[in-house]
PDB file of C-alpha atoms in Angstrom:
ATOM      1  CA  UNK M 126      -0.334 -25.860 -20.534  1.00 47.00           C
ATOM      2  CA  UNK M 127      -2.347 -25.866 -17.654  1.00 51.00           C
ATOM      3  CA  UNK M 128      -5.636 -27.521 -18.182  1.00 54.00           C
ATOM      4  CA  UNK M 129      -7.290 -24.037 -17.765  1.00 51.00           C
ATOM      5  CA  UNK M 130      -5.762 -22.138 -20.078  1.00 54.00           C
ATOM      6  CA  UNK M 131      -6.971 -22.122 -23.229  1.00 53.00           C
ATOM      7  CA  UNK M 132      -4.071 -21.075 -25.157  1.00 57.00           C
ATOM      8  CA  UNK M 133      -1.919 -23.901 -27.486  1.00 58.00           C
ATOM      9  CA  UNK M 134       1.698 -22.579 -26.937  1.00 61.00           C
ATOM     10  CA  UNK M 135       4.493 -24.545 -28.442  1.00 62.00           C
ATOM     11  CA  UNK M 136       6.473 -25.309 -25.759  1.00 65.00           C
ATOM     12  CA  UNK M 137       9.117 -27.798 -27.661  1.00 64.00           C
ATOM     13  CA  UNK M 138       9.785 -28.783 -31.644  1.00 65.00           C
ATOM     14  CA  UNK M 139      11.341 -31.881 -32.132  1.00 63.00           C
ATOM     15  CA  UNK M 140      13.455 -32.063 -35.440  1.00 63.00           C
ATOM     16  CA  UNK M 141      13.996 -35.691 -35.597  1.00 65.00           C
ATOM     17  CA  UNK M 142      11.540 -37.941 -37.044  1.00 62.00           C
ATOM     18  CA  UNK M 143      12.822 -40.597 -34.471  1.00 67.00           C
ATOM     19  CA  UNK M 144      11.748 -38.249 -31.441  1.00 66.00           C
ATOM     20  CA  UNK M 145       9.048 -39.589 -28.940  1.00 71.00           C
ATOM     21  CA  UNK M 146       9.597 -38.843 -25.489  1.00 77.00           C
ATOM     22  CA  UNK M 147       9.282 -34.956 -24.259  1.00 78.00           C
ATOM     23  CA  UNK M 148      10.330 -34.851 -20.126  1.00 83.00           C
ATOM     24  CA  UNK M 149       9.047 -31.423 -19.386  1.00 85.00           C
ATOM     25  CA  UNK M 150      10.403 -30.207 -15.780  1.00 86.00           C
ATOM     26  CA  UNK M 151       9.351 -26.596 -15.877  1.00 86.00           C
ATOM     27  CA  UNK M 152       5.375 -27.323 -14.703  1.00 88.00           C
ATOM     28  CA  UNK M 153       4.037 -27.620 -10.932  1.00 91.00           C
ATOM     29  CA  UNK M 154       2.031 -30.860 -10.459  1.00 90.00           C
ATOM     30  CA  UNK M 155       1.277 -30.679  -7.257  1.00 92.00           C
ATOM     31  CA  UNK M 156      -0.398 -26.944  -9.017  1.00 92.00           C
ATOM     32  CA  UNK M 157      -2.119 -27.722 -11.960  1.00 91.00           C
ATOM     33  CA  UNK M 158      -2.600 -30.234 -14.294  1.00 89.00           C
ATOM     34  CA  UNK M 159      -0.961 -29.752 -17.242  1.00 87.00           C
ATOM     35  CA  UNK M 160      -1.917 -31.096 -20.946  1.00 84.00           C
ATOM     36  CA  UNK M 161      -0.382 -31.436 -24.440  1.00 82.00           C
ATOM     37  CA  UNK M 162      -1.034 -31.849 -27.580  1.00 79.00           C
ATOM     38  CA  UNK M 163       1.702 -33.093 -30.562  1.00 78.00           C
ATOM     39  CA  UNK M 164       1.948 -31.437 -33.648  1.00 76.00           C
ATOM     40  CA  UNK M 165       3.193 -33.169 -36.742  1.00 76.00           C
ATOM     41  CA  UNK M 166       4.570 -30.932 -40.204  1.00 73.00           C
ATOM     42  CA  UNK M 167       6.411 -32.086 -43.445  1.00 74.00           C
ATOM     43  CA  UNK M 168       8.603 -30.662 -45.224  1.00 73.00           C
ATOM     44  CA  UNK M 169       6.472 -27.837 -46.264  1.00 77.00           C
ATOM     45  CA  UNK M 170       5.985 -26.819 -43.250  1.00 71.00           C
ATOM     46  CA  UNK M 171       2.094 -28.346 -44.014  1.00 75.00           C
ATOM     47  CA  UNK M 172       0.741 -29.281 -40.409  1.00 73.00           C
ATOM     48  CA  UNK M 173      -1.048 -32.944 -39.409  1.00 72.00           C
ATOM     49  CA  UNK M 174      -4.575 -32.917 -37.726  1.00 71.00           C
ATOM     50  CA  UNK M 175      -4.587 -31.720 -34.702  1.00 65.00           C
ATOM     51  CA  UNK M 176      -3.511 -34.632 -32.152  1.00 68.00           C
ATOM     52  CA  UNK M 177      -5.951 -35.844 -28.850  1.00 69.00           C
ATOM     53  CA  UNK M 178      -5.169 -33.555 -26.234  1.00 74.00           C
ATOM     54  CA  UNK M 179      -3.755 -35.615 -23.869  1.00 79.00           C
ATOM     55  CA  UNK M 180      -3.981 -33.731 -19.484  1.00 84.00           C
ATOM     56  CA  UNK M 181      -2.618 -35.037 -16.651  1.00 90.00           C
ATOM     57  CA  UNK M 182      -3.857 -35.582 -13.319  1.00 93.00           C
ATOM     58  CA  UNK M 183      -4.238 -33.535 -10.907  1.00 95.00           C
ATOM     59  CA  UNK M 184      -4.764 -34.669  -7.318  1.00 96.00           C
ATOM     60  CA  UNK M 185      -5.639 -32.453  -3.819  1.00 96.00           C
ATOM     61  CA  UNK M 186      -6.719 -33.039  -0.848  1.00 97.00           C
ATOM     62  CA  UNK M 187      -7.454 -31.908   2.443  1.00 97.00           C
ATOM     63  CA  UNK M 188      -6.645 -33.001   5.938  1.00 96.00           C
ATOM     64  CA  UNK M 189      -9.269 -32.383   9.286  1.00 95.00           C
ATOM     65  CA  UNK M 190     -10.222 -34.756  12.690  1.00 92.00           C
ATOM     66  CA  UNK M 191     -10.264 -38.538  11.000  1.00 92.00           C
ATOM     67  CA  UNK M 192     -10.529 -37.301   7.723  1.00 94.00           C
ATOM     68  CA  UNK M 193      -9.097 -36.731   4.305  1.00 95.00           C
ATOM     69  CA  UNK M 194     -11.026 -35.808   1.667  1.00 96.00           C
ATOM     70  CA  UNK M 195      -9.302 -36.124  -2.110  1.00 95.00           C
ATOM     71  CA  UNK M 196     -10.214 -34.986  -5.627  1.00 95.00           C
ATOM     72  CA  UNK M 197      -8.316 -35.316  -8.220  1.00 94.00           C
ATOM     73  CA  UNK M 198      -9.058 -34.722 -12.373  1.00 92.00           C
ATOM     74  CA  UNK M 199     -10.327 -36.818 -14.832  1.00 89.00           C
ATOM     75  CA  UNK M 200      -8.529 -38.251 -16.445  1.00 88.00           C
ATOM     76  CA  UNK M 201      -9.306 -38.574 -21.033  1.00 82.00           C
ATOM     77  CA  UNK M 202      -6.719 -39.913 -22.673  1.00 83.00           C
ATOM     78  CA  UNK M 203      -7.808 -43.394 -24.129  1.00 87.00           C
ATOM     79  CA  UNK M 204     -10.237 -43.837 -27.067  1.00 85.00           C
ATOM     80  CA  UNK M 205     -11.375 -46.332 -24.362  1.00 86.00           C
ATOM     81  CA  UNK M 206     -11.746 -44.503 -21.762  1.00 87.00           C
ATOM     82  CA  UNK M 207     -11.038 -45.642 -17.785  1.00 88.00           C
ATOM     83  CA  UNK M 208     -11.657 -48.734 -16.880  1.00 89.00           C
ATOM     84  CA  UNK M 209     -11.539 -47.797 -13.017  1.00 89.00           C
ATOM     85  CA  UNK M 210      -9.170 -45.422 -10.344  1.00 91.00           C
ATOM     86  CA  UNK M 211      -7.076 -47.044  -8.519  1.00 91.00           C
ATOM     87  CA  UNK M 212      -6.375 -44.560  -4.883  1.00 92.00           C
ATOM     88  CA  UNK M 213      -2.672 -45.789  -3.740  1.00 92.00           C
ATOM     89  CA  UNK M 214      -2.227 -44.801  -0.169  1.00 92.00           C
ATOM     90  CA  UNK M 215       1.754 -45.063   1.556  1.00 91.00           C
ATOM     91  CA  UNK M 216       2.395 -45.393   5.328  1.00 89.00           C
ATOM     92  CA  UNK M 217       6.206 -43.642   4.907  1.00 85.00           C
ATOM     93  CA  UNK M 218       7.052 -44.576   8.327  1.00 79.00           C
ATOM     94  CA  UNK M 219       5.621 -47.823   8.184  1.00 74.00           C
ATOM     95  CA  UNK M 220       7.530 -50.915   5.889  1.00 61.00           C
ATOM     96  CA  UNK M 221       3.743 -52.300   4.509  1.00 64.00           C
ATOM     97  CA  UNK M 222       2.769 -52.763   1.341  1.00 63.00           C
ATOM     98  CA  UNK M 223       0.558 -50.437   0.144  1.00 74.00           C
ATOM     99  CA  UNK M 224      -3.146 -50.210  -0.356  1.00 80.00           C
ATOM    100  CA  UNK M 225      -5.256 -50.251  -2.951  1.00 81.00           C
ATOM    101  CA  UNK M 226      -8.738 -48.748  -3.065  1.00 79.00           C
ATOM    102  CA  UNK M 227     -10.433 -48.848  -6.479  1.00 77.00           C
ATOM    103  CA  UNK M 228     -12.859 -46.202  -7.834  1.00 71.00           C
ATOM    104  CA  UNK M 229     -15.188 -46.688 -10.105  1.00 65.00           C
ATOM    105  CA  UNK M 230     -17.502 -43.354 -10.312  1.00 66.00           C
ATOM    106  CA  UNK M 231     -15.980 -41.561 -13.713  1.00 64.00           C
ATOM    107  CA  UNK M 232     -18.737 -38.745 -12.536  1.00 63.00           C
ATOM    108  CA  UNK M 233     -17.398 -37.972  -9.615  1.00 68.00           C
ATOM    109  CA  UNK M 234     -13.623 -38.222  -8.842  1.00 87.00           C
ATOM    110  CA  UNK M 235     -13.197 -38.308  -5.505  1.00 90.00           C
ATOM    111  CA  UNK M 236     -12.767 -40.483  -2.270  1.00 92.00           C
ATOM    112  CA  UNK M 237     -13.129 -39.678   1.715  1.00 93.00           C
ATOM    113  CA  UNK M 238     -10.577 -41.807   3.549  1.00 92.00           C
ATOM    114  CA  UNK M 239     -11.751 -42.796   7.191  1.00 91.00           C
ATOM    115  CA  UNK M 240     -10.059 -46.560   7.505  1.00 87.00           C
ATOM    116  CA  UNK M 241      -7.145 -45.984  10.321  1.00 85.00           C
ATOM    117  CA  UNK M 242      -4.013 -46.513  10.747  1.00 85.00           C
ATOM    118  CA  UNK M 243      -4.178 -44.771  14.611  1.00 87.00           C
ATOM    119  CA  UNK M 244      -0.145 -45.867  15.450  1.00 85.00           C
ATOM    120  CA  UNK M 245       0.314 -43.785  12.147  1.00 84.00           C
ATOM    121  CA  UNK M 246      -0.592 -39.407  11.258  1.00 89.00           C
ATOM    122  CA  UNK M 247       1.028 -39.079   7.703  1.00 91.00           C
ATOM    123  CA  UNK M 248      -0.563 -40.442   4.678  1.00 93.00           C
ATOM    124  CA  UNK M 249       0.724 -40.122   1.295  1.00 94.00           C
ATOM    125  CA  UNK M 250      -1.749 -40.459  -1.842  1.00 95.00           C
ATOM    126  CA  UNK M 251      -1.436 -41.204  -5.516  1.00 94.00           C
ATOM    127  CA  UNK M 252      -3.587 -42.027  -7.782  1.00 94.00           C
ATOM    128  CA  UNK M 253      -3.978 -44.602 -10.960  1.00 92.00           C
ATOM    129  CA  UNK M 254      -5.604 -44.644 -14.023  1.00 92.00           C
ATOM    130  CA  UNK M 255      -5.786 -47.656 -15.526  1.00 91.00           C
ATOM    131  CA  UNK M 256      -6.592 -47.578 -19.125  1.00 91.00           C
ATOM    132  CA  UNK M 257     -10.543 -49.671 -20.273  1.00 89.00           C
ATOM    133  CA  UNK M 258     -10.846 -52.813 -21.787  1.00 89.00           C
ATOM    134  CA  UNK M 259     -10.105 -52.836 -25.844  1.00 88.00           C
ATOM    135  CA  UNK M 260      -6.749 -50.726 -24.960  1.00 83.00           C
ATOM    136  CA  UNK M 261      -3.103 -51.652 -24.190  1.00 83.00           C
ATOM    137  CA  UNK M 262      -3.771 -52.473 -20.602  1.00 84.00           C
ATOM    138  CA  UNK M 263      -2.088 -48.566 -19.671  1.00 89.00           C
ATOM    139  CA  UNK M 264      -1.809 -46.528 -17.098  1.00 91.00           C
ATOM    140  CA  UNK M 265      -1.684 -42.612 -16.085  1.00 92.00           C
ATOM    141  CA  UNK M 266      -0.609 -41.609 -12.158  1.00 92.00           C
ATOM    142  CA  UNK M 267      -0.886 -38.435 -10.820  1.00 95.00           C
ATOM    143  CA  UNK M 268       1.264 -36.247  -8.400  1.00 96.00           C
ATOM    144  CA  UNK M 269       2.028 -37.371  -4.833  1.00 96.00           C
ATOM    145  CA  UNK M 270       0.133 -35.864  -1.753  1.00 97.00           C
ATOM    146  CA  UNK M 271       0.915 -35.485   1.476  1.00 96.00           C
ATOM    147  CA  UNK M 272      -2.329 -35.439   4.518  1.00 96.00           C
ATOM    148  CA  UNK M 273      -1.481 -35.494   7.977  1.00 95.00           C
ATOM    149  CA  UNK M 274      -4.003 -36.707  11.243  1.00 94.00           C
ATOM    150  CA  UNK M 275      -2.643 -34.006  13.773  1.00 91.00           C
ATOM    151  CA  UNK M 276      -2.101 -36.157  16.717  1.00 90.00           C
ATOM    152  CA  UNK M 277      -4.636 -36.477  20.167  1.00 89.00           C
ATOM    153  CA  UNK M 278      -3.813 -37.943  23.544  1.00 88.00           C
ATOM    154  CA  UNK M 279      -6.619 -38.624  26.318  1.00 87.00           C
ATOM    155  CA  UNK M 280      -5.517 -38.453  29.164  1.00 83.00           C
ATOM    156  CA  UNK M 281      -7.349 -39.907  32.417  1.00 83.00           C
ATOM    157  CA  UNK M 282      -7.416 -37.612  35.910  1.00 77.00           C
ATOM    158  CA  UNK M 283      -8.090 -40.853  37.909  1.00 76.00           C
ATOM    159  CA  UNK M 284      -8.021 -44.806  37.832  1.00 77.00           C
ATOM    160  CA  UNK M 285      -9.262 -46.215  40.895  1.00 79.00           C
ATOM    161  CA  UNK M 286      -6.721 -50.331  42.002  1.00 76.00           C
ATOM    162  CA  UNK M 287      -8.807 -51.738  44.429  1.00 76.00           C
ATOM    163  CA  UNK M 288      -9.043 -55.162  42.760  1.00 79.00           C
ATOM    164  CA  UNK M 289     -12.717 -55.307  41.211  1.00 83.00           C
ATOM    165  CA  UNK M 290     -11.609 -55.132  37.839  1.00 83.00           C
ATOM    166  CA  UNK M 291     -12.935 -51.887  37.214  1.00 84.00           C
ATOM    167  CA  UNK M 292     -10.435 -49.193  36.215  1.00 82.00           C
ATOM    168  CA  UNK M 293      -7.893 -50.881  37.785  1.00 81.00           C
ATOM    169  CA  UNK M 294      -5.159 -49.854  34.817  1.00 85.00           C
ATOM    170  CA  UNK M 295      -4.391 -45.877  33.868  1.00 83.00           C
ATOM    171  CA  UNK M 296      -3.050 -45.507  30.509  1.00 83.00           C
ATOM    172  CA  UNK M 297      -3.399 -42.223  28.059  1.00 85.00           C
ATOM    173  CA  UNK M 298      -4.444 -43.428  24.778  1.00 87.00           C
ATOM    174  CA  UNK M 299      -2.684 -41.588  21.529  1.00 88.00           C
ATOM    175  CA  UNK M 300      -3.716 -41.974  18.799  1.00 90.00           C
ATOM    176  CA  UNK M 301      -1.847 -41.249  15.597  1.00 90.00           C
ATOM    177  CA  UNK M 302       1.409 -39.799  17.722  1.00 87.00           C
ATOM    178  CA  UNK M 303       4.536 -41.461  15.849  1.00 81.00           C
ATOM    179  CA  UNK M 304       7.564 -41.373  19.587  1.00 83.00           C
ATOM    180  CA  UNK M 305       5.627 -41.317  23.062  1.00 86.00           C
ATOM    181  CA  UNK M 306       7.407 -40.174  26.510  1.00 87.00           C
ATOM    182  CA  UNK M 307       5.094 -40.009  29.981  1.00 86.00           C
ATOM    183  CA  UNK M 308       6.449 -39.984  33.133  1.00 84.00           C
ATOM    184  CA  UNK M 309       3.572 -39.729  36.562  1.00 81.00           C
ATOM    185  CA  UNK M 310       4.540 -38.239  39.332  1.00 80.00           C
ATOM    186  CA  UNK M 311       3.207 -37.761  42.587  1.00 76.00           C
ATOM    187  CA  UNK M 312       2.238 -34.108  44.151  1.00 77.00           C
ATOM    188  CA  UNK M 313       5.683 -33.760  45.409  1.00 81.00           C
ATOM    189  CA  UNK M 314       7.052 -33.933  41.827  1.00 80.00           C
ATOM    190  CA  UNK M 315       8.222 -37.474  42.605  1.00 82.00           C
ATOM    191  CA  UNK M 316       8.534 -39.881  39.710  1.00 82.00           C
ATOM    192  CA  UNK M 317       6.943 -43.346  40.319  1.00 80.00           C
ATOM    193  CA  UNK M 318       6.056 -44.690  36.170  1.00 82.00           C
ATOM    194  CA  UNK M 319       7.725 -43.873  33.578  1.00 86.00           C
ATOM    195  CA  UNK M 320       7.266 -45.098  29.266  1.00 88.00           C
ATOM    196  CA  UNK M 321       8.047 -44.937  25.468  1.00 90.00           C
ATOM    197  CA  UNK M 322       5.649 -47.742  25.039  1.00 91.00           C
ATOM    198  CA  UNK M 323       2.569 -45.706  24.488  1.00 87.00           C
ATOM    199  CA  UNK M 324       0.535 -48.841  24.540  1.00 87.00           C
ATOM    200  CA  UNK M 325       2.256 -49.724  28.156  1.00 89.00           C
ATOM    201  CA  UNK M 326      -0.432 -49.407  30.951  1.00 87.00           C
ATOM    202  CA  UNK M 327       0.394 -48.464  34.763  1.00 83.00           C
ATOM    203  CA  UNK M 328      -1.157 -51.120  36.585  1.00 76.00           C
ATOM    204  CA  UNK M 329       1.023 -50.945  39.582  1.00 64.00           C
ATOM    205  CA  UNK M 330      -0.764 -50.398  44.019  1.00 57.00           C
ATOM    206  CA  UNK M 331      -0.431 -47.444  45.703  1.00 54.00           C
ATOM    207  CA  UNK M 332       2.883 -49.024  48.147  1.00 52.00           C
ATOM    208  CA  UNK M 333       2.751 -48.188  52.107  1.00 49.00           C
ATOM    209  CA  UNK M 334       4.595 -44.766  51.601  1.00 49.00           C
ATOM    210  CA  UNK M 335       1.340 -43.079  49.665  1.00 50.00           C
ATOM    211  CA  UNK M 336      -1.556 -43.269  50.253  1.00 52.00           C
ATOM    212  CA  UNK M 337      -4.319 -42.674  47.516  1.00 51.00           C
ATOM    213  CA  UNK M 338      -5.450 -39.629  48.814  1.00 51.00           C
ATOM    214  CA  UNK M 339      -1.741 -38.483  47.570  1.00 51.00           C
ATOM    215  CA  UNK M 340      -1.375 -39.133  44.903  1.00 53.00           C
ATOM    216  CA  UNK M 341      -1.644 -36.388  41.456  1.00 52.00           C
ATOM    217  CA  UNK M 342      -1.111 -37.884  37.646  1.00 52.00           C
ATOM    218  CA  UNK M 343       0.814 -34.942  36.113  1.00 50.00           C
ATOM    219  CA  UNK M 344       1.323 -36.448  32.550  1.00 48.00           C
ATOM    220  CA  UNK M 345       3.782 -34.824  29.912  1.00 49.00           C
ATOM    221  CA  UNK M 346       3.496 -37.255  26.504  1.00 47.00           C
ATOM    222  CA  UNK M 347       5.381 -35.973  23.492  1.00 45.00           C
ATOM    223  CA  UNK M 348       3.736 -36.335  20.155  1.00 42.00           C
TER     224      UNK M 348
END
């Protein structure tokens, strides 16, 4: 039953005392934290003392410019409590190891992520609870959520390629952009330069065919 629901309803009856595993597929793990309680009865129908209730970890998050705020429900199943929470961050479009961020604040289960790879705007998060000292080194994991940073592209409207080492190079500055194509045209619609590399600079000086005043920067950026 969802953690905000106080009712306790049997969802499965196991007739064999060798059954110790149950998989609940009738759940919405991204919307609710679910609590479970195991009860046993003898052949005379006498119930055992109620076991400790166990609740799943529900992770939610909000994406805002240059910031991801995540929060999760407390995990209170283990007798020895929580040793720590681990925040697992994955960049799904990049082949690299997950980032593991550790939280030891058990009174306020939340975290703000502002540490970015600016080439990537898609991040997956999940929470792993680690059992307290003296337990069995158990862990429990939350649902996984995806948070996306909106692409940001800053495009200068001028540069001065006069060799004084000040603004001699021109480039767009893309943040959280995955696919990129940039075209540079003059005012007559003739293409002067094109790149798919978001880190490439335009450094060509003007030829005799065009004067500096004839150049207009028209930029097409695909994100």
